[in-house]
Coordinates of C-alpha atoms in Angstrom, one line a residue:
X1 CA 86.9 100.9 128.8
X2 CA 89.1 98.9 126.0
X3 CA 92.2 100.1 126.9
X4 CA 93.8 96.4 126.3
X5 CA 96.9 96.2 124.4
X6 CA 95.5 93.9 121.6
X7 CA 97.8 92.4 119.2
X8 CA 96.5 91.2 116.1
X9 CA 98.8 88.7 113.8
X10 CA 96.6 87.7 110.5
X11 CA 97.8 87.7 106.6
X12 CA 97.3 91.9 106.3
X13 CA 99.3 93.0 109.5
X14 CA 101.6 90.2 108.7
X15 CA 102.5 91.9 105.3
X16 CA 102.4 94.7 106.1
X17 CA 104.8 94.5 108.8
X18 CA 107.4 92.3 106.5
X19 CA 107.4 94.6 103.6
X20 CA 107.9 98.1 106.2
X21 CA 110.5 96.0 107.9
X22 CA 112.6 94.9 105.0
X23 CA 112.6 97.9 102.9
X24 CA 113.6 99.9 106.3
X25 CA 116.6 97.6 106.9
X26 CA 117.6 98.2 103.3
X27 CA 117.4 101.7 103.8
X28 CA 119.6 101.7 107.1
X29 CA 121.7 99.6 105.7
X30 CA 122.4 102.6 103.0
X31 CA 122.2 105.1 105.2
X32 CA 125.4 103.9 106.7
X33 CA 127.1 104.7 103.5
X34 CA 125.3 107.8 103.3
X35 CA 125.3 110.4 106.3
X36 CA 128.8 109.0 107.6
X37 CA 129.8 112.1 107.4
X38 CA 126.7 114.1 109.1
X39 CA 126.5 115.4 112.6
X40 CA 123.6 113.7 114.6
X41 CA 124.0 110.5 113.4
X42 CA 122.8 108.8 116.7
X43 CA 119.8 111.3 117.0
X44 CA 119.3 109.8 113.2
X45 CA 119.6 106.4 113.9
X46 CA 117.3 106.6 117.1
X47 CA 114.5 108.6 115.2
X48 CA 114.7 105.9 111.9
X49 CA 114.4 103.0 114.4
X50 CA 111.4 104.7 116.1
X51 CA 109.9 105.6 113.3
X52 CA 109.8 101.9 112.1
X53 CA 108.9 100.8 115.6
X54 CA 105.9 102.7 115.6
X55 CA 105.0 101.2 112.4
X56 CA 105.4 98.3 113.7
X57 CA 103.6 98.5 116.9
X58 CA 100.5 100.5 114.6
X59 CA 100.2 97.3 112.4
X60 CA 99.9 94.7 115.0
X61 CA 97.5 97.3 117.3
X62 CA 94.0 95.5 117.6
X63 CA 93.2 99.0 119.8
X64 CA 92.0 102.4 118.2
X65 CA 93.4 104.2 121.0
X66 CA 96.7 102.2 120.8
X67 CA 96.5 103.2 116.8
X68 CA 96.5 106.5 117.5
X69 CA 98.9 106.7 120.0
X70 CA 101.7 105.1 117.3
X71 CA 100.3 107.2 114.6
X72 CA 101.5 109.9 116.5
X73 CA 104.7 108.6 117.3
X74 CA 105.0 107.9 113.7
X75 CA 104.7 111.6 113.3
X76 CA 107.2 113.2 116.1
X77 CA 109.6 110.8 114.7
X78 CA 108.8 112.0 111.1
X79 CA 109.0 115.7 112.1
X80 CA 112.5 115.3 113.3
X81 CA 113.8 113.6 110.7
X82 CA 112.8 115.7 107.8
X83 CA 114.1 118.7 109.8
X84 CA 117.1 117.0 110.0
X85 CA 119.4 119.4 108.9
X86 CA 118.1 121.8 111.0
X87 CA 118.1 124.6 107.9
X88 CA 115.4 127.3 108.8
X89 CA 113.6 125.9 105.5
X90 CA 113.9 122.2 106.3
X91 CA 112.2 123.1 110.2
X92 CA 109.3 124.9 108.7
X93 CA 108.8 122.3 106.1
X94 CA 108.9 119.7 108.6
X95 CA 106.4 121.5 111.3
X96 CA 104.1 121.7 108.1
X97 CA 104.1 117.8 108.0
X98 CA 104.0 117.9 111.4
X99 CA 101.0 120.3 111.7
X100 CA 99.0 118.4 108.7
X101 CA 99.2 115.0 109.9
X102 CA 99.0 116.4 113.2
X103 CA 95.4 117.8 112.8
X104 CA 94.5 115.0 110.9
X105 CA 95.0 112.6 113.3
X106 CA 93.0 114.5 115.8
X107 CA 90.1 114.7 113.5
X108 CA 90.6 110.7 113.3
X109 CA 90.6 110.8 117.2
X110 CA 87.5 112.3 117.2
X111 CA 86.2 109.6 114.7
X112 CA 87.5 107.1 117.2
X113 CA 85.8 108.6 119.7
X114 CA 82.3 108.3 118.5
X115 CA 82.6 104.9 117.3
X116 CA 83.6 104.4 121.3
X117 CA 80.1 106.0 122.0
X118 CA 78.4 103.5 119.7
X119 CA 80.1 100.5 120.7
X120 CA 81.3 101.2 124.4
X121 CA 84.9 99.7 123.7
X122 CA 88.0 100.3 121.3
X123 CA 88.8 96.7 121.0
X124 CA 88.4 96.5 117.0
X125 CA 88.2 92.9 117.6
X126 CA 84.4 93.4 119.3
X127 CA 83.3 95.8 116.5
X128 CA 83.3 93.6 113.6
X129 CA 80.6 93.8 111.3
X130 CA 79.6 97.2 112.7
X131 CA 77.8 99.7 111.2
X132 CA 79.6 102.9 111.5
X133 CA 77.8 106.5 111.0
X134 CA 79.0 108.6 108.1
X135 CA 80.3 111.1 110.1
X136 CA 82.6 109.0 112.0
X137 CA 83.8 107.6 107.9
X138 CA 83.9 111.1 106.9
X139 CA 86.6 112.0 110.4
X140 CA 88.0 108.8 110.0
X141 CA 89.3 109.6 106.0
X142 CA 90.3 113.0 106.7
X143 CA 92.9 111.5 109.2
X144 CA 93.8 108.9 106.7
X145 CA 94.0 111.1 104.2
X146 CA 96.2 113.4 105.7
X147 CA 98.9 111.0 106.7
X148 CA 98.7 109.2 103.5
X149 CA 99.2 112.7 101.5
X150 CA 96.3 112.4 99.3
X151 CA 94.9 115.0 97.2
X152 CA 94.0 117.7 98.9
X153 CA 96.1 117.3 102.1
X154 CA 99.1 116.3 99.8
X155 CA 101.0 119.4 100.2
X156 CA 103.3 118.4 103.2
X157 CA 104.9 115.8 101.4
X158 CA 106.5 117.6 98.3
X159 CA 107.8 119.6 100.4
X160 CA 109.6 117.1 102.9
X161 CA 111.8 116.1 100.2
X162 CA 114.4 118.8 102.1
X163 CA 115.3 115.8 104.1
X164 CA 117.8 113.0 104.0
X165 CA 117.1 110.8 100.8
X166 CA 117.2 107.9 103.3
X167 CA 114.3 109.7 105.1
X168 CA 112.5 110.4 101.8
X169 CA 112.8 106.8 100.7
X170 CA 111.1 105.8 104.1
X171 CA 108.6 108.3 103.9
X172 CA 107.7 107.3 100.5
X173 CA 108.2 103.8 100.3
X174 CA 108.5 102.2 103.9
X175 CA 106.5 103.7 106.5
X176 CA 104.7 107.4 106.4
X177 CA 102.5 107.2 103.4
X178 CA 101.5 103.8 103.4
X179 CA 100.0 104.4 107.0
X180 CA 96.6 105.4 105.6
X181 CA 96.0 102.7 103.7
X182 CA 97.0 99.9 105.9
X183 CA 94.6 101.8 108.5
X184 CA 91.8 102.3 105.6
X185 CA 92.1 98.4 104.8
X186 CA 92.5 97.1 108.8
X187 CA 89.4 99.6 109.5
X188 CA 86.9 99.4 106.7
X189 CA 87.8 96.2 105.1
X190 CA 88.0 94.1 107.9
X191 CA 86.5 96.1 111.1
X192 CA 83.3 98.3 110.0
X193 CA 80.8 98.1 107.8
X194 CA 80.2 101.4 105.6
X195 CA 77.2 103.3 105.0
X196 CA 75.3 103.5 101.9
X197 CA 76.7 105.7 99.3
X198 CA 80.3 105.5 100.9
X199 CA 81.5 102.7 98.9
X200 CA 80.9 104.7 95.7
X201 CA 81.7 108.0 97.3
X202 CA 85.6 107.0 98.3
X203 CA 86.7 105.6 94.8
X204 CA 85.7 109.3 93.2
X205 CA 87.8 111.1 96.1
X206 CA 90.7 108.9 95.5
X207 CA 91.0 108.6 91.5
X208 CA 90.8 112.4 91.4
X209 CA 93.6 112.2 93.7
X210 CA 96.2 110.0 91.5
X211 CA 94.9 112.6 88.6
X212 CA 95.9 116.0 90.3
X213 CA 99.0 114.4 91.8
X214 CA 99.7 113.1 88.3
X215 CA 99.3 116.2 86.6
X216 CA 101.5 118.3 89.2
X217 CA 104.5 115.9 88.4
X218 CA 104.1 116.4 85.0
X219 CA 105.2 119.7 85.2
X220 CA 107.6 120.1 88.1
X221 CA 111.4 120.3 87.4
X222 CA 112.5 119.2 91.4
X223 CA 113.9 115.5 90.6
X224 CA 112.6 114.3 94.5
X225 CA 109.5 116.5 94.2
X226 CA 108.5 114.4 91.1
X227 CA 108.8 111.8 92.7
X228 CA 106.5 112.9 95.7
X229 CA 103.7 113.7 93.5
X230 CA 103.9 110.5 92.1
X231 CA 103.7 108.7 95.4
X232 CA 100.9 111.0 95.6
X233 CA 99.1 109.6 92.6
X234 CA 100.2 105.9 93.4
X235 CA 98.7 105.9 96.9
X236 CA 95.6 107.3 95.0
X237 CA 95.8 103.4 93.3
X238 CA 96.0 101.6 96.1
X239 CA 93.1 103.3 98.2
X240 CA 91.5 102.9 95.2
X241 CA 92.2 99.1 94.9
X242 CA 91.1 98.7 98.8
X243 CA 88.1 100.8 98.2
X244 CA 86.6 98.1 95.6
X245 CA 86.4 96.0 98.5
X246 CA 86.5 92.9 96.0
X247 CA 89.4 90.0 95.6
X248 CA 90.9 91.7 92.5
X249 CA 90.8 95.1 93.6
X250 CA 92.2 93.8 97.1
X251 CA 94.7 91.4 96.1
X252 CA 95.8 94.3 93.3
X253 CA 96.5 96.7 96.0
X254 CA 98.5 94.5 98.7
X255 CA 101.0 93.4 95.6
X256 CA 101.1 97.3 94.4
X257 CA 102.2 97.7 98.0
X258 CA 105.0 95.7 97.8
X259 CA 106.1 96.5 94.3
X260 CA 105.6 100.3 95.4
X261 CA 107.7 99.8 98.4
X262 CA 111.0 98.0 96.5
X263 CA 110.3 100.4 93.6
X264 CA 109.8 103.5 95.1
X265 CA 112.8 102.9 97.9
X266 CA 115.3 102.2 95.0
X267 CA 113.9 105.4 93.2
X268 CA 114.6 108.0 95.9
X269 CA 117.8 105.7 96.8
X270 CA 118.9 106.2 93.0
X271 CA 117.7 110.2 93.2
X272 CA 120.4 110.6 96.4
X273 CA 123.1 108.8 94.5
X274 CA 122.3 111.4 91.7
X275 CA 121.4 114.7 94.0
X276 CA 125.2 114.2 95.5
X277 CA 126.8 113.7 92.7
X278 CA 125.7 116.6 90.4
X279 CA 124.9 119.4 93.3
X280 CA 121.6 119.9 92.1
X281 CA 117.8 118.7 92.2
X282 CA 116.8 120.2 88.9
X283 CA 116.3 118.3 86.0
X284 CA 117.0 120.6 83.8
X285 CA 120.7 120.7 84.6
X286 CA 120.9 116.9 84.4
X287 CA 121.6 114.9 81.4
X288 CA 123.7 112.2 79.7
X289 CA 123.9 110.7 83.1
X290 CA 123.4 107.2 81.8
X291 CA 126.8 107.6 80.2
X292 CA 128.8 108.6 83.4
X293 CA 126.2 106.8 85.8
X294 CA 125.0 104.0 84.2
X295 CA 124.1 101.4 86.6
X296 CA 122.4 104.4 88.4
X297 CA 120.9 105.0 85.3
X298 CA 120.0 101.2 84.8
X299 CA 118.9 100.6 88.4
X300 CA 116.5 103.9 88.1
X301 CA 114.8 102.8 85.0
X302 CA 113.9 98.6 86.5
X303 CA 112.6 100.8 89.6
X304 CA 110.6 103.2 87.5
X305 CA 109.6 99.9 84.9
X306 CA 108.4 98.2 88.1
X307 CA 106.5 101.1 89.6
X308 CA 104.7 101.4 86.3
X309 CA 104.0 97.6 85.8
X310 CA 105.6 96.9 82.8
X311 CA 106.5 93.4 82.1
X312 CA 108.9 91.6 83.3
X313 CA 109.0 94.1 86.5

């Protein structure tokens, strides 16, 4: 049937798994500092250390089922975390990122599920070089798509910026968003073999993404829900990267996910440091922070310079 725990250990999960890892420690390591003072701080701790568990335990999974039992793990412990405070708001925001990654992963199931029909197994080991059916691609993306918050299932993750900024920053820089495209790369860079049309198809999807999610930043005033669209658009790079299926594009998109990782997890580490010490997540009542914040202000900027690319970051 395939039901074997399978771990693989190459270059990609190897990567993957050191860059979740560190960035996660760094952000427990602040998030000491900052919810001392919350209730449910070992509810906190238990759900942060599952959450990167799971990621864990996704990118070393040489099983689809096992895949998909961690992606969902991934998401119970996501749902609880951005409901944190347990605010009627924060719940509802977090079942929507619940229920959106939720049904996307079921849709991915069903992709699963059919490439088990072709192949009789789940071992992704055995199916590579396989030919997969564009409706099992098509299932397969909307899953990814979904958990990686891309244009138009993005809408959960602007609005999980109600949680912790520790959460936020794991969300955003760690673990959540860059599920879908370790899966995407493990899955259709190094497992199956897409159908005609696909490969040109997927970069279309993808750049409109970072466009929308670009544009939507532009004009919003929420500091942390800038900063989600802009994960938005950035993920939009990476797929895009991975969906070249060349050296450059590949090699471009693993460094991005590092960079975007350290970058992004100082960002939304920076944003909290701001967020509690003016009251407010509107930009338009900030300003002149640089002056009574300025290694904040300093530390923001190298974060944004290096999310960006501009040299030396």
């Amino acid at each position: 049937m395939g039901f074997d725990f399978i771990l693989i250990i190459d270059p990609l999960s190897i990567f993957r798994a050191a860059v979740s890892s560190f960035v996660g420690f760094v952000i427990v390591i602040y998030s000491l500092g900052y919810i001392r003072h919350e209730q449910n701080q070992n509810e906190y701790y238990l759900m942060v250390l599952l959450f990167i568990g799971s990621m864990m335990g996704l990118v070393f999974s040489g099983n689809l089922v096992f895949i998909y039992l961690f992606w969902e793990m991934i998401a119970i412990s996501c749902w609880r975390l951005i409901g944190f405070y347990r605010e009627p708001t924060h719940v509802r925001n977090a079942d929507k990122a619940f229920l959106v990654t939720f049904f996307g992963a079921v849709v991915m199931l069903l992709g699963f599920i059919q490439i088990y029909g072709l192949t009789n197994t789940f071992d992704i080991t055995a199916m590579r070089g396989t030919l997969i059916p564009g409706t099992a691609v098509l299932l397969i993306l909307f899953g990814m798509f979904s958990k990686s918050a891309t244009v138009p299932l993005h809408t959960w993750l602007p609005d999980a910026g109600v949680a912790p900024t520790t959460v936020t920053a794991l969300l955003h820089a760690a673990v959540l968003v860059k599920i879908g495209v370790y899966a995407f790369a493990r899955l259709f860079l190094y497992t199956f073999r897409l159908p005609e049309g696909w490969q040109q198809a997927i970069p279309i999807l993808v750049a409109i993404s970072s466009l929308v999610a670009a544009g939507a930043a532009a004009v919003e005033n929420d500091f942390k829900r800038i900063l989600a669209y802009s994960t938005v658009s950035q993920i939009g790079y990476i797929f895009l990267g991975f969906s070249m299926m060349n050296a450059a594009g590949v090699s471009g998109s693993l460094l991005f996910i590092l960079m975007h990782g350290l970058a992004k997890g100082g960002l939304f580490l920076c944003a909290g440091i701001v967020i509690h010490a003016v009251h407010t997540k509107d930009i338009r009542e900030m300003g002149g922070l640089i002056k009574t914040m300025p290694v904040t202000a300093i530390s923001f900027l190298v974060c944004a310079f290096s999310v960006i690319g501009i040299p030396p970051f």
